[in-house]
CSV table of C-alpha atoms in Angstrom, one decimal:
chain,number,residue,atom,x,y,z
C,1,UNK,CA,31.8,-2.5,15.8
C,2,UNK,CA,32.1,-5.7,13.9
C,3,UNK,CA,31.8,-5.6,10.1
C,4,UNK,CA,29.6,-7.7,7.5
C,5,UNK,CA,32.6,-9.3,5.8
C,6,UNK,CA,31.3,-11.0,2.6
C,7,UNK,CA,32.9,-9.8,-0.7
C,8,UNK,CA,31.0,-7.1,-2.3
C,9,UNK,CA,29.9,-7.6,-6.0
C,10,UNK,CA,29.6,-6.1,-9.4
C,11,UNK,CA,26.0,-3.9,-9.1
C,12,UNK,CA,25.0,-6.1,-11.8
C,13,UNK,CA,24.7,-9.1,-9.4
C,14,UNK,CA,22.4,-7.8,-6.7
C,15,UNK,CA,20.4,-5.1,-8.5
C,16,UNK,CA,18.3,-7.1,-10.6
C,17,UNK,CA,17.6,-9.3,-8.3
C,18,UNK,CA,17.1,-7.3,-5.5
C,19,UNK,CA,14.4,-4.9,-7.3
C,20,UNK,CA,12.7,-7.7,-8.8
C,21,UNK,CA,11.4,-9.0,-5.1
C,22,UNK,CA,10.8,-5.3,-4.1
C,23,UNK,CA,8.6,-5.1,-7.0
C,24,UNK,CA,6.8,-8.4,-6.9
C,25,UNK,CA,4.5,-8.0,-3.9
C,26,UNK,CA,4.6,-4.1,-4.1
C,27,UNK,CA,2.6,-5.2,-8.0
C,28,UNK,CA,1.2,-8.3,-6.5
C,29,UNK,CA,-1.1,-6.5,-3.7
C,30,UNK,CA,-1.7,-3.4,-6.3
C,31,UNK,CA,-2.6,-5.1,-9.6
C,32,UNK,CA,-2.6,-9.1,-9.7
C,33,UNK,CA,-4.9,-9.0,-6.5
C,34,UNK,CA,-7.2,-7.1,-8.0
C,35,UNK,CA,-7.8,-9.5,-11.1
C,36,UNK,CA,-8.0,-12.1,-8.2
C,37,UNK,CA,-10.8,-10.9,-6.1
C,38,UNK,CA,-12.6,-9.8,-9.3
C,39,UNK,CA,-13.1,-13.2,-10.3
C,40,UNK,CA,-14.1,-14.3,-7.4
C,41,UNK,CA,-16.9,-12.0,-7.1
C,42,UNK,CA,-15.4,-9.0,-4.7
C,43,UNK,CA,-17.1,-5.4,-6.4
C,44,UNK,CA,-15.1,-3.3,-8.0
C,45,UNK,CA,-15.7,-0.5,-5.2
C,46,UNK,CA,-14.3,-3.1,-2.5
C,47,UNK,CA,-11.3,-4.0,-4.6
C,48,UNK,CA,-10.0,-0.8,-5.5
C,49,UNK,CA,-10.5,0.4,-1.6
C,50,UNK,CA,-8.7,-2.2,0.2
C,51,UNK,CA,-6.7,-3.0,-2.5
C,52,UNK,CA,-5.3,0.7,-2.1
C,53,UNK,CA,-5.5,0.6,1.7
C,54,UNK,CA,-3.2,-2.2,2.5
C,55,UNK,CA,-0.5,-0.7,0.1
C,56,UNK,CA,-0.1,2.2,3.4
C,57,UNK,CA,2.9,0.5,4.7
C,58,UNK,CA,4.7,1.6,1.8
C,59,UNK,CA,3.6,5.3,3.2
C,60,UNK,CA,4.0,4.8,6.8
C,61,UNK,CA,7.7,2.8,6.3
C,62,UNK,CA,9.5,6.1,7.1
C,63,UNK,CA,8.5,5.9,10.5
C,64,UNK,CA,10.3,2.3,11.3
C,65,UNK,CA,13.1,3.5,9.0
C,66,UNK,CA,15.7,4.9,11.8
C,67,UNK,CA,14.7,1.6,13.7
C,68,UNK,CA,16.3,-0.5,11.1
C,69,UNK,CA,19.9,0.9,11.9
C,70,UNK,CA,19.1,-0.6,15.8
C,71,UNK,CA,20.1,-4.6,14.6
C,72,UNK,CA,22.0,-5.9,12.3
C,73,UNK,CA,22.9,-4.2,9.1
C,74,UNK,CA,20.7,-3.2,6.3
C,75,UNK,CA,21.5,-6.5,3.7
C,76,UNK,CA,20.6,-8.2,6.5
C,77,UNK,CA,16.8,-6.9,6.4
C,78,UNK,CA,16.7,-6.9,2.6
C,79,UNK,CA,16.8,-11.2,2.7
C,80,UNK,CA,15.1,-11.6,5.5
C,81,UNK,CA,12.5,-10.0,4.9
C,82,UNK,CA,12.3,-11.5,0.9
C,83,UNK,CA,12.3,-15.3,2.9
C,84,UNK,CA,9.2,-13.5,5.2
C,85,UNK,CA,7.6,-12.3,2.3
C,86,UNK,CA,7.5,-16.0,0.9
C,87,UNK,CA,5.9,-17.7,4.0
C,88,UNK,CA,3.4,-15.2,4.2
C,89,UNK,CA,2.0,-15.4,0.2
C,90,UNK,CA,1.9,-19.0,0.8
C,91,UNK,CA,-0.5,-18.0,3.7
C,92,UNK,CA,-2.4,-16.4,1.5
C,93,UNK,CA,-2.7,-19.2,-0.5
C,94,UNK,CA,-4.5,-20.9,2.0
C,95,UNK,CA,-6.9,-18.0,3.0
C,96,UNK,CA,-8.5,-18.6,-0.1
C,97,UNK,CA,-10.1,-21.9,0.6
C,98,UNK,CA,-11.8,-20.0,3.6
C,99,UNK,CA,-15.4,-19.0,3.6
C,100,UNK,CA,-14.2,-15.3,4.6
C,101,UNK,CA,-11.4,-15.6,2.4
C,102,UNK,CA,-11.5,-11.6,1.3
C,103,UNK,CA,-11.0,-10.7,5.0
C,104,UNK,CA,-8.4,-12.9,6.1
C,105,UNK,CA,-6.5,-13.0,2.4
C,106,UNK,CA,-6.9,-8.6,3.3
C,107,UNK,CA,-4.9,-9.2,6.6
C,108,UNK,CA,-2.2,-11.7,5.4
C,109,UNK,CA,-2.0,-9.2,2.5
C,110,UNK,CA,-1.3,-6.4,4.8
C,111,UNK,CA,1.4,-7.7,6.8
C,112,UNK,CA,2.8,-8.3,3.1
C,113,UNK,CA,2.6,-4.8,3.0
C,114,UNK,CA,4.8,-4.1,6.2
C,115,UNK,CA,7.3,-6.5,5.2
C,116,UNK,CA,7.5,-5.3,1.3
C,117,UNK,CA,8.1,-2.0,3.0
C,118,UNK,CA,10.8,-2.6,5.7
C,119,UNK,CA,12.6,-4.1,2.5
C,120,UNK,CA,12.6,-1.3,0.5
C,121,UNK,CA,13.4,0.8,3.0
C,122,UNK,CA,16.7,-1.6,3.5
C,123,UNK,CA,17.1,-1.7,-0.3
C,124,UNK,CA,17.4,1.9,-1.0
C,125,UNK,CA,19.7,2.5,2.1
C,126,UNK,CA,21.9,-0.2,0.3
C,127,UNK,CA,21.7,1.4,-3.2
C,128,UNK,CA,22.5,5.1,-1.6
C,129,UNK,CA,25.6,3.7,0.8
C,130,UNK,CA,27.2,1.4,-2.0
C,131,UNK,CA,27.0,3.5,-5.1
C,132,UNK,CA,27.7,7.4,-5.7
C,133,UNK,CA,25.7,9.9,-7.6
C,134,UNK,CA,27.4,8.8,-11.0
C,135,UNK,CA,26.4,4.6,-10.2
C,136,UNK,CA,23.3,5.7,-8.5
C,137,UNK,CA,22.2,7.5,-12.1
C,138,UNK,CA,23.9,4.7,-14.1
C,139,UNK,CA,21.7,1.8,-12.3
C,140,UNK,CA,19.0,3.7,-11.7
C,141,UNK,CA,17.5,2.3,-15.5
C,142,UNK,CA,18.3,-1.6,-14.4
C,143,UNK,CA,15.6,-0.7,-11.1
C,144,UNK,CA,13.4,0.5,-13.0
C,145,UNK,CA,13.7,-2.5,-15.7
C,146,UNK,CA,13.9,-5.4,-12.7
C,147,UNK,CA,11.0,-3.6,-10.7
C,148,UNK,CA,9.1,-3.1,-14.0
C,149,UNK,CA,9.8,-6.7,-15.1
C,150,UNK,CA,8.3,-8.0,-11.6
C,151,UNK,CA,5.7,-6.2,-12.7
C,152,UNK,CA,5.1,-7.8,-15.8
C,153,UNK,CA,5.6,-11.1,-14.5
C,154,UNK,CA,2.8,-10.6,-11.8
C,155,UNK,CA,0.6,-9.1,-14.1
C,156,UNK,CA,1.1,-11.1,-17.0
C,157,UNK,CA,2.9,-14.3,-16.7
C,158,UNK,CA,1.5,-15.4,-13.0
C,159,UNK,CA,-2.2,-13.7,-14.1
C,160,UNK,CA,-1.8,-15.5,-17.6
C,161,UNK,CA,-1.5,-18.5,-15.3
C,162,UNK,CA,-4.4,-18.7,-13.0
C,163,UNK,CA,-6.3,-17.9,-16.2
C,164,UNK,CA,-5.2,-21.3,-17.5
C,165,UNK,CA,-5.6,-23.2,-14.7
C,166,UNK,CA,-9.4,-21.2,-13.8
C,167,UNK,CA,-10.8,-23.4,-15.9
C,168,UNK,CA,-9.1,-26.3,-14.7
C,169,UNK,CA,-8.9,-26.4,-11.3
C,170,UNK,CA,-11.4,-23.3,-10.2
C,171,UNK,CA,-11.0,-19.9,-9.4
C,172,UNK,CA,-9.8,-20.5,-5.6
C,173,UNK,CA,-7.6,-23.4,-6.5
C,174,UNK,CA,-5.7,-21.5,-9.7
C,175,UNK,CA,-5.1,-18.5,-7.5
C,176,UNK,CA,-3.8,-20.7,-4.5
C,177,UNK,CA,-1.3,-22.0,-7.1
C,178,UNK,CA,-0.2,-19.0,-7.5
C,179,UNK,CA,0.2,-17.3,-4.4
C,180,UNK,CA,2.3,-20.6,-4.1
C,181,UNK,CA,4.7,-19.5,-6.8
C,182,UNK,CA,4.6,-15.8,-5.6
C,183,UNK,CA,6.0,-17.2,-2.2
C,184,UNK,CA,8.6,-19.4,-3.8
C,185,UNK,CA,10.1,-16.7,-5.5
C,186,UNK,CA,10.4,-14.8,-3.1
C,187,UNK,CA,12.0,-17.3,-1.0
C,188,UNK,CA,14.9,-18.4,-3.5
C,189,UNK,CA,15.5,-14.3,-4.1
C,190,UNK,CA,16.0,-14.2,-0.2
C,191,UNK,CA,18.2,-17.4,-0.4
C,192,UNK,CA,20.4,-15.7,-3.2
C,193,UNK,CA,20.8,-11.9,-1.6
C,194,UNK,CA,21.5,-13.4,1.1
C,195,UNK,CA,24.9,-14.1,-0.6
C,196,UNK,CA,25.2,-11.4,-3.5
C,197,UNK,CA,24.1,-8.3,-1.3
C,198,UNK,CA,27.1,-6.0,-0.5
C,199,UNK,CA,27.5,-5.5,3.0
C,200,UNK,CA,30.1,-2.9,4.1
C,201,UNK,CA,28.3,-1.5,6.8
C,202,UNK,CA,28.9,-1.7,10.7
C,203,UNK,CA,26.7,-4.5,11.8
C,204,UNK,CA,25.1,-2.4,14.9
C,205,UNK,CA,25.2,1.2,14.6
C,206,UNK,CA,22.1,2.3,17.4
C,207,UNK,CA,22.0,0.4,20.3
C,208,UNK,CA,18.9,1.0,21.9
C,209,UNK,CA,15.1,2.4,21.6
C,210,UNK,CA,15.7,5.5,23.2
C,211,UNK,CA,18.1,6.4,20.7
C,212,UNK,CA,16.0,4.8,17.9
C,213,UNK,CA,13.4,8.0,18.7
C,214,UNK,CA,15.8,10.2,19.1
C,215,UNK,CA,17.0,9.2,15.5
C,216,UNK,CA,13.6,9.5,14.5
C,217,UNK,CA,13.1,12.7,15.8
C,218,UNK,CA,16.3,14.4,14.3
C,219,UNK,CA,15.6,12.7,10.8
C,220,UNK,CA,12.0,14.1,10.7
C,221,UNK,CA,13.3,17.9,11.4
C,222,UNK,CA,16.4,17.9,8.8
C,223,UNK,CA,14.2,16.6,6.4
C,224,UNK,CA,11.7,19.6,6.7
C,225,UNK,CA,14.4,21.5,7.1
C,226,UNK,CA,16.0,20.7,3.7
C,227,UNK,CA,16.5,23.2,1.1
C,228,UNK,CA,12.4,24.0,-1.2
C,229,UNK,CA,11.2,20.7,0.4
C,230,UNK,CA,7.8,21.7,0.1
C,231,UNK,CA,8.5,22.1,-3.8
C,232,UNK,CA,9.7,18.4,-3.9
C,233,UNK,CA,7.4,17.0,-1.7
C,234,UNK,CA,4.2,18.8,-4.2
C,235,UNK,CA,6.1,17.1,-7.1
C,236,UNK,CA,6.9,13.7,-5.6
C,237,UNK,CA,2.7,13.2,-4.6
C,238,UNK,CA,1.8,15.0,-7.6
C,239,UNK,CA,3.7,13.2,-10.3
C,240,UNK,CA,1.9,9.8,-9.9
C,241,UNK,CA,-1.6,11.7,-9.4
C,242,UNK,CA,-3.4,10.3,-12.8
C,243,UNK,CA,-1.7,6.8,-12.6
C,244,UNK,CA,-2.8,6.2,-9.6
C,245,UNK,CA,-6.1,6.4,-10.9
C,246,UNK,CA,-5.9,4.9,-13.7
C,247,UNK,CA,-3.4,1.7,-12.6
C,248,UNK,CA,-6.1,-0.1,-10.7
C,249,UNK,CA,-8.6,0.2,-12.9
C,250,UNK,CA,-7.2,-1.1,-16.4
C,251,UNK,CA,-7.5,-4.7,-15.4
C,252,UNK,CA,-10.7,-4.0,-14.2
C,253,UNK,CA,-11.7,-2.4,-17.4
C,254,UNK,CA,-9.7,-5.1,-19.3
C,255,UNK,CA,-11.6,-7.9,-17.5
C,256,UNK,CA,-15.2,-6.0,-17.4
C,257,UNK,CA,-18.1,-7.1,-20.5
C,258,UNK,CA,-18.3,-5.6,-23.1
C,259,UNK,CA,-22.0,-4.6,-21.6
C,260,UNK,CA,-20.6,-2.7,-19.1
C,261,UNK,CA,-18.4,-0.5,-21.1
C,262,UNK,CA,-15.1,-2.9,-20.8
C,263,UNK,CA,-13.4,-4.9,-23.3
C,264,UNK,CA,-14.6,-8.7,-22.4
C,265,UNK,CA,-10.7,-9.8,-22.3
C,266,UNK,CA,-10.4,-13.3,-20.7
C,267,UNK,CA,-7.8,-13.5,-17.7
C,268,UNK,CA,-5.2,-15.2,-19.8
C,269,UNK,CA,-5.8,-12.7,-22.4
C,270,UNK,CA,-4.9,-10.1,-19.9
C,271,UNK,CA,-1.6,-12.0,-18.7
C,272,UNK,CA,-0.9,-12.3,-22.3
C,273,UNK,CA,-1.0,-8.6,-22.8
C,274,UNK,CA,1.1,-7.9,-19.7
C,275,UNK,CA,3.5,-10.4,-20.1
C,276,UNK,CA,4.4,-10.3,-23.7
C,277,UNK,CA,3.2,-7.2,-25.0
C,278,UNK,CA,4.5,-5.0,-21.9
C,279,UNK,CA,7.3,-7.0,-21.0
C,280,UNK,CA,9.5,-5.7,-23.5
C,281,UNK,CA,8.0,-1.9,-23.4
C,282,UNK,CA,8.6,-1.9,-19.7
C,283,UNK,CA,12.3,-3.3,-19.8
C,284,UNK,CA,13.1,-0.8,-23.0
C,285,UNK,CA,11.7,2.2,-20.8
C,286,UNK,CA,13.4,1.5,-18.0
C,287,UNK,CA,16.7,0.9,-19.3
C,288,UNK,CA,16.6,3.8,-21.8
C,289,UNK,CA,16.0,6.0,-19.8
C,290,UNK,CA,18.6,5.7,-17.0
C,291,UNK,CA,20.6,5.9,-19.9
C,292,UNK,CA,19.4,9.3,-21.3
C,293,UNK,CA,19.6,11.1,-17.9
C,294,UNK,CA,22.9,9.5,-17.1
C,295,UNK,CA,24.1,11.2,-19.8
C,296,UNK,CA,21.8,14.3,-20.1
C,297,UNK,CA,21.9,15.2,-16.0
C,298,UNK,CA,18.2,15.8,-14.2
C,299,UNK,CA,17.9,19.3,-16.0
C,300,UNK,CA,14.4,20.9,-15.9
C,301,UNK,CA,14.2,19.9,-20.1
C,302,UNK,CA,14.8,16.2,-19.1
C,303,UNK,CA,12.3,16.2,-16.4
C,304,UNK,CA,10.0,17.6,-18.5
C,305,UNK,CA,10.4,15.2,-20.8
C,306,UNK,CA,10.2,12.2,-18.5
C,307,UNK,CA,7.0,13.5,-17.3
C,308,UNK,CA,5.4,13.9,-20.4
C,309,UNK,CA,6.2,10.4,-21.7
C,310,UNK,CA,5.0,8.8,-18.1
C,311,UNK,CA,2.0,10.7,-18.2
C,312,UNK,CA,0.9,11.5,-21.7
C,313,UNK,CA,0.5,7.3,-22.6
C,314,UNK,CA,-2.5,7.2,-20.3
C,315,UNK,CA,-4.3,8.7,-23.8
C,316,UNK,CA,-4.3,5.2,-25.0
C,317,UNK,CA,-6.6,4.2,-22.3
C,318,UNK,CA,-8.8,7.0,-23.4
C,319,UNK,CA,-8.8,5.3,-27.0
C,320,UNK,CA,-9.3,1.8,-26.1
C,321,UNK,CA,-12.4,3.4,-24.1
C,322,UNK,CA,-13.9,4.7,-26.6
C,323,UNK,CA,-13.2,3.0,-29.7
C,324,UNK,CA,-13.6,-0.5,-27.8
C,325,UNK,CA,-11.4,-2.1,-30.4
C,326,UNK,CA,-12.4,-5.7,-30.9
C,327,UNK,CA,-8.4,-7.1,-32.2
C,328,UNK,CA,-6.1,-8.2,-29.5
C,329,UNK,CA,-3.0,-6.2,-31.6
C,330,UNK,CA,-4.9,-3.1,-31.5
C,331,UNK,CA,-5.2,-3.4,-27.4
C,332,UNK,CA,-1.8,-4.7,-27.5
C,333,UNK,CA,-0.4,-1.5,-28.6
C,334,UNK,CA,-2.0,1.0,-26.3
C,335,UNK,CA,-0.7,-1.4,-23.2
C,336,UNK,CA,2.9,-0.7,-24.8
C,337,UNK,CA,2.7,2.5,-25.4
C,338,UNK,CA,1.6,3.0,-21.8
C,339,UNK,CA,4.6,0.7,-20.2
C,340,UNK,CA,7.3,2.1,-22.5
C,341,UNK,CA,6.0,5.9,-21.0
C,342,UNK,CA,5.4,4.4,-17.4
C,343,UNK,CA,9.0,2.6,-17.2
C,344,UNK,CA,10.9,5.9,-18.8
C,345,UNK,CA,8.7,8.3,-16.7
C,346,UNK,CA,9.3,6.9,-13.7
C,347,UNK,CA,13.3,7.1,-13.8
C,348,UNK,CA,12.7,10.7,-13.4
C,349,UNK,CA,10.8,10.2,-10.3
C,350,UNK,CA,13.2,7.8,-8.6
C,351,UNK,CA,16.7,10.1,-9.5
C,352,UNK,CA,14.9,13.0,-8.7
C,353,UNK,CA,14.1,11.6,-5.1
C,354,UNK,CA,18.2,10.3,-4.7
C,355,UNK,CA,19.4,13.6,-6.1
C,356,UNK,CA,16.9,16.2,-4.1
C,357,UNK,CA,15.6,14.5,-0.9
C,358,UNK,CA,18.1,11.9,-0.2
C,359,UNK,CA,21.7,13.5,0.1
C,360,UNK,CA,22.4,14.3,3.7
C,361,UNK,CA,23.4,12.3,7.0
C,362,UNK,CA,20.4,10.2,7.0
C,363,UNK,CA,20.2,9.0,3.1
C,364,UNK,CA,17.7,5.7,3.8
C,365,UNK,CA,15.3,7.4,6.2
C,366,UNK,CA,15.2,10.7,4.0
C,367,UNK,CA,14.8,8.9,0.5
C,368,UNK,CA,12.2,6.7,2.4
C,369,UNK,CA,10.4,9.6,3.4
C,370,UNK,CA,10.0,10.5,-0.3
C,371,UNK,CA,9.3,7.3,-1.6
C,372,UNK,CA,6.8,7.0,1.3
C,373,UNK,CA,5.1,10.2,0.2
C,374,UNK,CA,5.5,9.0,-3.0
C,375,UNK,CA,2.8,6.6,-2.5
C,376,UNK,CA,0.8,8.1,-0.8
C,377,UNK,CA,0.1,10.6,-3.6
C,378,UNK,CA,-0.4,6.8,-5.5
C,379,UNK,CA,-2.7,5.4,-2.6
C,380,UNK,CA,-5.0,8.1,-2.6
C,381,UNK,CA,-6.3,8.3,-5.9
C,382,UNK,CA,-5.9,4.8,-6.0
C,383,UNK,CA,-8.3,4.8,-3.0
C,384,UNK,CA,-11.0,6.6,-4.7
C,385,UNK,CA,-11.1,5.4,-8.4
C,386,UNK,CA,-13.8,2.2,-8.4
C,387,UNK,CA,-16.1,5.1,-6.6
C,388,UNK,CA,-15.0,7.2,-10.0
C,389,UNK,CA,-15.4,4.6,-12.4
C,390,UNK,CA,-18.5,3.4,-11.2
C,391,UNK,CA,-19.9,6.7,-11.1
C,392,UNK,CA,-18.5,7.9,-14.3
C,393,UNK,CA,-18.4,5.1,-16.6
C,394,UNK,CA,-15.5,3.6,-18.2
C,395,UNK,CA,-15.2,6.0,-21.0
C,396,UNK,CA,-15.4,9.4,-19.5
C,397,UNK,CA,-13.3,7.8,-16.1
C,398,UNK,CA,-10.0,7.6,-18.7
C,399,UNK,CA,-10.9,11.0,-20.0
C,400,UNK,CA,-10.9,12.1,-16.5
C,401,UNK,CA,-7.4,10.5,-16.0
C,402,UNK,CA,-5.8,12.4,-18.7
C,403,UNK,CA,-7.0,15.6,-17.2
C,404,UNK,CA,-5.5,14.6,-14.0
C,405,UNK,CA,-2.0,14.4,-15.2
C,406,UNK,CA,-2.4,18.5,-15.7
C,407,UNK,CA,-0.9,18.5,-12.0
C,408,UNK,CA,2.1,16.7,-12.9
C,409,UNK,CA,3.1,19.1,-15.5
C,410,UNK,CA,2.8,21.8,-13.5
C,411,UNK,CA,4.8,20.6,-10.3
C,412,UNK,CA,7.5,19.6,-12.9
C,413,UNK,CA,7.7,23.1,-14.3
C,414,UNK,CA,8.0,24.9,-10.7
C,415,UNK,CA,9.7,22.6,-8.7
C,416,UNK,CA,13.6,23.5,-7.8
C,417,UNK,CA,16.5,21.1,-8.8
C,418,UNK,CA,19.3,20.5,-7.0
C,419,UNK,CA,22.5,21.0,-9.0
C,420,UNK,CA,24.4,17.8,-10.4
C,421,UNK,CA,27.6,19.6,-8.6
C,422,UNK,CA,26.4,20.1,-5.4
C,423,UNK,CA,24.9,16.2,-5.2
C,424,UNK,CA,28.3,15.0,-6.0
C,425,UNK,CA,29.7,16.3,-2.9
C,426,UNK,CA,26.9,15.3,-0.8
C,427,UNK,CA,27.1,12.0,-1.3
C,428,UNK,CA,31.1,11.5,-1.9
């Protein structure tokens, strides 16, 4: 079979890079769209619901996985589907001018959501067939950092943005902008991996559909037939149970009058939290942490740990809620403590998944099954949250969230690790 043969790279090259664009739309469709469509008048019911339903792709992708080893190699569907990516949130920059622009922005925004998760898909199988169990725990702190500082940058420095130009331009027009600069990115990322990605693999390894299934068949029964899988698998939905609550409703909250139980924050102001005041908490997390369990090993104390400082932050919500603090320093510090816990917390979740789920013949389609589960236990509270919040109120919603992260704990405590030994020679 003929190989891919570009020169491969330091990690350092294509990491960043290559996380950043996965976490751009995957933040874009969850968060920034939600500030979007709120100020255009969409409910908050609406927004959370569709918001969360078009983000199933990133569930479903373990289904297309195998299909993905049929053509071409898997660098090959990373840029590719980064240059896609562009076209389409330019698309959706055009929606918007459309009388019906929350149903046909929904659709554009959909197929976002297939082609942010084909690339994943391809991105993990990259990470897992380039780097071993030592690199894979070494970089894991620099994904988490990129993917977290895509998410600051949609949330804060593109919503900080189209707050600015709202009230020059109008609502439809700022957003448009936008969407613009969301597709632009994505297009010079694709441009650039499409040079920097390592590319060792064969460049056909499946050559037809029938054997696609039958790929797709035998990944489905090793991977229920791996060792406590049901363990893992309550863990992985589990652990993001309270933030996927809570994430789609703190710009809501943020953005809501003060009337209505939220804080009154302007859409600039809200970029400006994001994008200065999480920026650095996120990147800090991230890094730090990857750092810690390199050197400490996924032991149930350091799980334990990540999960407490992922899900204990959420507290600060709880706070803002009910003391409705007025100074912008005061909110500034709650949305750090939260993105300094969510970008350490979440290292634990992404190892545990390469150490515990992926090892094994079929390393992309496996982890993709857990990162695909993974968000479905995100979807679904996601799904469900404006119907809580409305019902609830504001206050008692984030004192509801914090209650919800009992689960997590308790899946941490009882779920099984696999022992740093016996990954090594699984993936070596």
């Amino acid at each position: 079979m003929r190989q891919d043969k570009s020169t491969t790279l330091h990690p350092i090259y294509w990491i960043p890079t290559t996380w950043f664009a996965m976490g751009l739309p995957f933040v874009a469709l969850s968060g920034a769209s939600s500030i979007m469509y709120k100020n255009m008048g969409v409910s908050d019911t609406q927004i959370a619901f569709w918001t969360s339903l078009i983000m199933l792709p990133w569930t479903l992708k373990p289904l297309w996985g195998p299909f993905l080893e049929m053509y071409k190699t898997k660098k090959f569907f990373v840029y590719m589907t980064q240059v896609f990516t562009g076209v389409l949130f330019g698309l959706v920059g055009l929606t918007l001018q459309l009388d019906h622009f929350f149903s046909f922005s929904i659709a554009v925004l959909t197929i976002i959501a297939i082609s942010g998760a084909t690339h994943d898909t391809a991105a993990d199988g990259v990470y897992l067939n380039e780097l071993n169990a030592k690199l894979q725990a070494k970089y894991v702190g620099w994904q988490g950092a990129f993917y977290n500082i895509a998410k600051v940058f949609s949330g804060g420095a593109l919503v900080y943005l189209a707050g600015q130009l709202e009230g020059e331009i109008g609502i439809r027009n700022a957003w448009m902008i936008v969407m613009f600069v969301y597709g632009a990115i994505m297009l010079i990322l694709g441009l650039y991996n499409m040079r920097v990605l390592p590319s060792s693999q064969s460049v056909v390894q499946t050559s037809s559909l029938k054997e696609g299934f039958h790929t797709l068949k035998d990944v489905i029964i090793t991977f229920f037939q791996k060792k406590n899988i049901w363990y893992s698998l309550c863990f992985i939905v589990l652990y993001r149970f309270a933030e996927g609550q809570a994430i789609k409703i703190i710009p809501l909250f943020f953005k809501a009058s003060r009337a209505d139980g939220g804080l009154g924050l302007s859409t600039s102001e809200i970029g400006l939290l994001y994008g200065v005041f999480g920026s650095i908490a996120f990147v800090l997390g991230s890094i730090v942490a990857g750092y810690y369990v390199a050197k400490r090993g996924l032991t149930r104390k350091t799980l334990l740990i990540l999960c407490a400082v992922f899900n204990l932050p959420f507290a600060a919500y709880a706070f803002l809620a009910i003391a409705m603090p007025t100074n912008l320093y005061t909110i500034g510090a709650a949305v750090v403590t939260e993105y300094f816990g969510y970008g350490f917390g979440f290292v634990g979740l992404i190892l545990f998944m390469m150490q515990n789920i992926a090892p094994g013949p079929y390393k992309m389609a496996h982890y993709a099954f857990g990162s695909g589960l993974m968000n479905l236990g995100f979807m679904i509270p996601s799904m469900i949250s404006g119907l809580l919040s409305d019902y609830l109120g504001y206050k008692e919603f984030f004192i509801w969230v914090l209650i919800a992260t009992i689960p997590a704990f308790v899946v941490t405590w009882l779920v099984p690790l696999q022992k740093p030994e016996e990954e090594i020679l699984a993936t070596e």
